[in-house]
Coordinates of C-alpha atoms in Angstrom, one line a residue:
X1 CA -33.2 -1.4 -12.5
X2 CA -35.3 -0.9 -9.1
X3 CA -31.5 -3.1 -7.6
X4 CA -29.5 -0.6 -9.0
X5 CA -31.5 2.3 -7.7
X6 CA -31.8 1.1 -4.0
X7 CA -28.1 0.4 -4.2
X8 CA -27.7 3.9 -5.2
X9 CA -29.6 4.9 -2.7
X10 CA -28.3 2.9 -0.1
X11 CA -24.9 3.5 -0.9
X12 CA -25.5 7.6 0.1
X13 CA -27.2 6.6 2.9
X14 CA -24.3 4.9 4.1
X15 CA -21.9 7.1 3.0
X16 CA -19.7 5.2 1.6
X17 CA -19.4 7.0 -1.9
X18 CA -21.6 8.8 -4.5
X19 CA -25.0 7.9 -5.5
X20 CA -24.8 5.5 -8.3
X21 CA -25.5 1.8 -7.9
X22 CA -25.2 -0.8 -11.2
X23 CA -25.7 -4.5 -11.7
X24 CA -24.7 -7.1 -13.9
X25 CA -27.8 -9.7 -15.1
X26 CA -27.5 -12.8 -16.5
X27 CA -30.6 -15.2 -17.8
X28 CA -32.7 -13.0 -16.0
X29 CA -30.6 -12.9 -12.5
X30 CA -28.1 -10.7 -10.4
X31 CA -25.0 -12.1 -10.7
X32 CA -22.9 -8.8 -9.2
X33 CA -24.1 -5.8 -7.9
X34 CA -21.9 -2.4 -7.9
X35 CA -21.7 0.7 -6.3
X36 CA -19.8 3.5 -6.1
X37 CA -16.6 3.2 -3.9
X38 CA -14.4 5.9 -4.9
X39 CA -14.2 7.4 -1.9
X40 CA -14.1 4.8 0.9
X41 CA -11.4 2.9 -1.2
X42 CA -9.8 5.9 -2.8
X43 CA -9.6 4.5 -5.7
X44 CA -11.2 6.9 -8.9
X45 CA -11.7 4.6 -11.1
X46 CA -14.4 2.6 -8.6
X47 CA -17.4 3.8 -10.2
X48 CA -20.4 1.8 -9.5
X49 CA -20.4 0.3 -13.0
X50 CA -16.7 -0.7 -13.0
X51 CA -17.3 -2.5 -9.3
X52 CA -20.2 -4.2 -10.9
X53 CA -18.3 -5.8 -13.8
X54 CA -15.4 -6.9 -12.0
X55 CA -17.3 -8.6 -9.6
X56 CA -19.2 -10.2 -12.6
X57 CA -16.0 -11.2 -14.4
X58 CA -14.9 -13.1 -11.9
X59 CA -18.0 -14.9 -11.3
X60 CA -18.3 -15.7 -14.6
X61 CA -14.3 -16.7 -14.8
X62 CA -14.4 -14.8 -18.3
X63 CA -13.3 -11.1 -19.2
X64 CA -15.8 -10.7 -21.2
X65 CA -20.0 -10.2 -20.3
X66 CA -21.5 -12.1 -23.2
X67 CA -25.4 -12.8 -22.7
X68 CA -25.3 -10.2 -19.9
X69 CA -27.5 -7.1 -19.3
X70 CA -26.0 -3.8 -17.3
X71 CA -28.3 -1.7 -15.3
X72 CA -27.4 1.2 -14.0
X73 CA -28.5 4.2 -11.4
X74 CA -27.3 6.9 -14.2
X75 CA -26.0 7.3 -17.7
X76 CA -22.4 5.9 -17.9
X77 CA -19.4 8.5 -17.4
X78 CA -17.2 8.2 -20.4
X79 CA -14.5 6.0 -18.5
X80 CA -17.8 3.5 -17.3
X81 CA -19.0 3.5 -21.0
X82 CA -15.5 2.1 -22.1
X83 CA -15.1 -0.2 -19.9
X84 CA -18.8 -1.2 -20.6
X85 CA -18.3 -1.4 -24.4
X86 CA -14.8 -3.7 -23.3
X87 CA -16.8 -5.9 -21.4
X88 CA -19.0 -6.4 -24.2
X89 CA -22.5 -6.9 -22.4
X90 CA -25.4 -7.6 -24.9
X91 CA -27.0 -4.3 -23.7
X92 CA -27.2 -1.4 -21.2
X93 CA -29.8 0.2 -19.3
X94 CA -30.0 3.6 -17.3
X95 CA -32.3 6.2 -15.3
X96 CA -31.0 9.1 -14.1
X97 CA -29.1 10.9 -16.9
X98 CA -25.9 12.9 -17.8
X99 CA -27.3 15.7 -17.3
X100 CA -29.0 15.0 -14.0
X101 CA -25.4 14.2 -12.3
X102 CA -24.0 17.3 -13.6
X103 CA -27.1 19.2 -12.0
X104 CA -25.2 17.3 -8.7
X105 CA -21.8 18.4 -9.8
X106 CA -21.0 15.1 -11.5
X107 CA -20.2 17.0 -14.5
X108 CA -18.3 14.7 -17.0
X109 CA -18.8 17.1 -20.3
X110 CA -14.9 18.0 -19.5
X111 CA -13.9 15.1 -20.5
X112 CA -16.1 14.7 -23.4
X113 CA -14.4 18.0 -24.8
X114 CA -10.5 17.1 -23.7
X115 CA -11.4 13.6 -26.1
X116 CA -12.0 16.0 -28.7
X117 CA -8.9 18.7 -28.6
X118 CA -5.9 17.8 -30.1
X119 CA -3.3 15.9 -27.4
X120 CA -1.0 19.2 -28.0
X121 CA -4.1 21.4 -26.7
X122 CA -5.3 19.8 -23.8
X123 CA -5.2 21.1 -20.3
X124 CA -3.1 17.7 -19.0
X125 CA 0.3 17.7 -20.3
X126 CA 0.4 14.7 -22.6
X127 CA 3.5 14.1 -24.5
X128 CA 4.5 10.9 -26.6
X129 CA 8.2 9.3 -26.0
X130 CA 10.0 6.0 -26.0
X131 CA 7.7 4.7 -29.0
X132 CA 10.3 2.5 -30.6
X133 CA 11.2 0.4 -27.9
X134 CA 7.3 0.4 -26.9
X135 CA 6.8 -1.5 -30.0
X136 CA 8.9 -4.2 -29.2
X137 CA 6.2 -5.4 -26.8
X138 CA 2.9 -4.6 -29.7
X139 CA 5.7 -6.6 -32.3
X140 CA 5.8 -9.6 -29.9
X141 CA 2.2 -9.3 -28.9
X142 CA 1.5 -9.7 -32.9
X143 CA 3.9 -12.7 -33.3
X144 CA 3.1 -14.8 -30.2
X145 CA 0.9 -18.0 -31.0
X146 CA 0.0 -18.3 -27.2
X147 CA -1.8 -15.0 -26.5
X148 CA -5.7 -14.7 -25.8
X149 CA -7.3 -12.5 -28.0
X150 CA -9.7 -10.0 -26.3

């Protein structure tokens, strides 16, 4: 946890992007370390977290983070969180909390409430189309013999 901390640290210091840091552990070592890059690659989804698992992935050769351990600066935003749960570490750890990034204006309870409005009432404009010929790709992803289940 002290890794992911000086990495947050470090990473406002530099200022190259907000201050959250994470690493990826595995049989008690570092095998990636993350921070947050969002705005020195412009990229939003490179949240310290997300960095951290990539860059554990492909170390590992393997999608998935089985026998891992994720530290982090700060309680995972909900788009961390999923990918967290995708990657399917064995467990999670955090300091600072939700609540103490939205004291910083990293306030994520928006999108905690948008997950829970109806699609028709939320404040993007979400609309469904083309769903039949979509499901030619789920119909051929259910058939195929040769895919790897993740």
């Amino acid at each position: 946890m002290r890794e992911a901390i000086r990495l947050s640290i470090e990473n406002v210091e530099s200022g190259n992007g907000g201050p959250f840091g994470a690493v990826v552990v595995k049989d008690g070592k570092i095998i990636a370390r993350g921070t947050n890059q969002v705005t020195s690659t412009n990229d939003p989804t490179a949240h310290a977290e997300v960095v951290a698992i990539r860059k554990a992935c492909e170390v590992l050769g393997s999608f998935q983070l089985d026998g891992c351990e994720i530290y982090t600066s700060c309680e995972p935003c909900p788009m961390c969180l999923g990918a967290i749960y995708w990657a399917r570490p064995d467990k999670i750890y955090y300091a600072n909390t939700k609540t103490d990034a939205a004291e910083i204006d990293f306030d994520d309870q928006f999108i905690y409430e948008e997950l829970d409005r109806p699609i028709s009432e939320r404040k993007l404009f979400t609309e469904q189309m083309l769903r039949d010929e979509a499901l030619i790709a789920f119909k051929k992803w259910a058939e195929s013999s040769d895919k790897i289940e993740y």
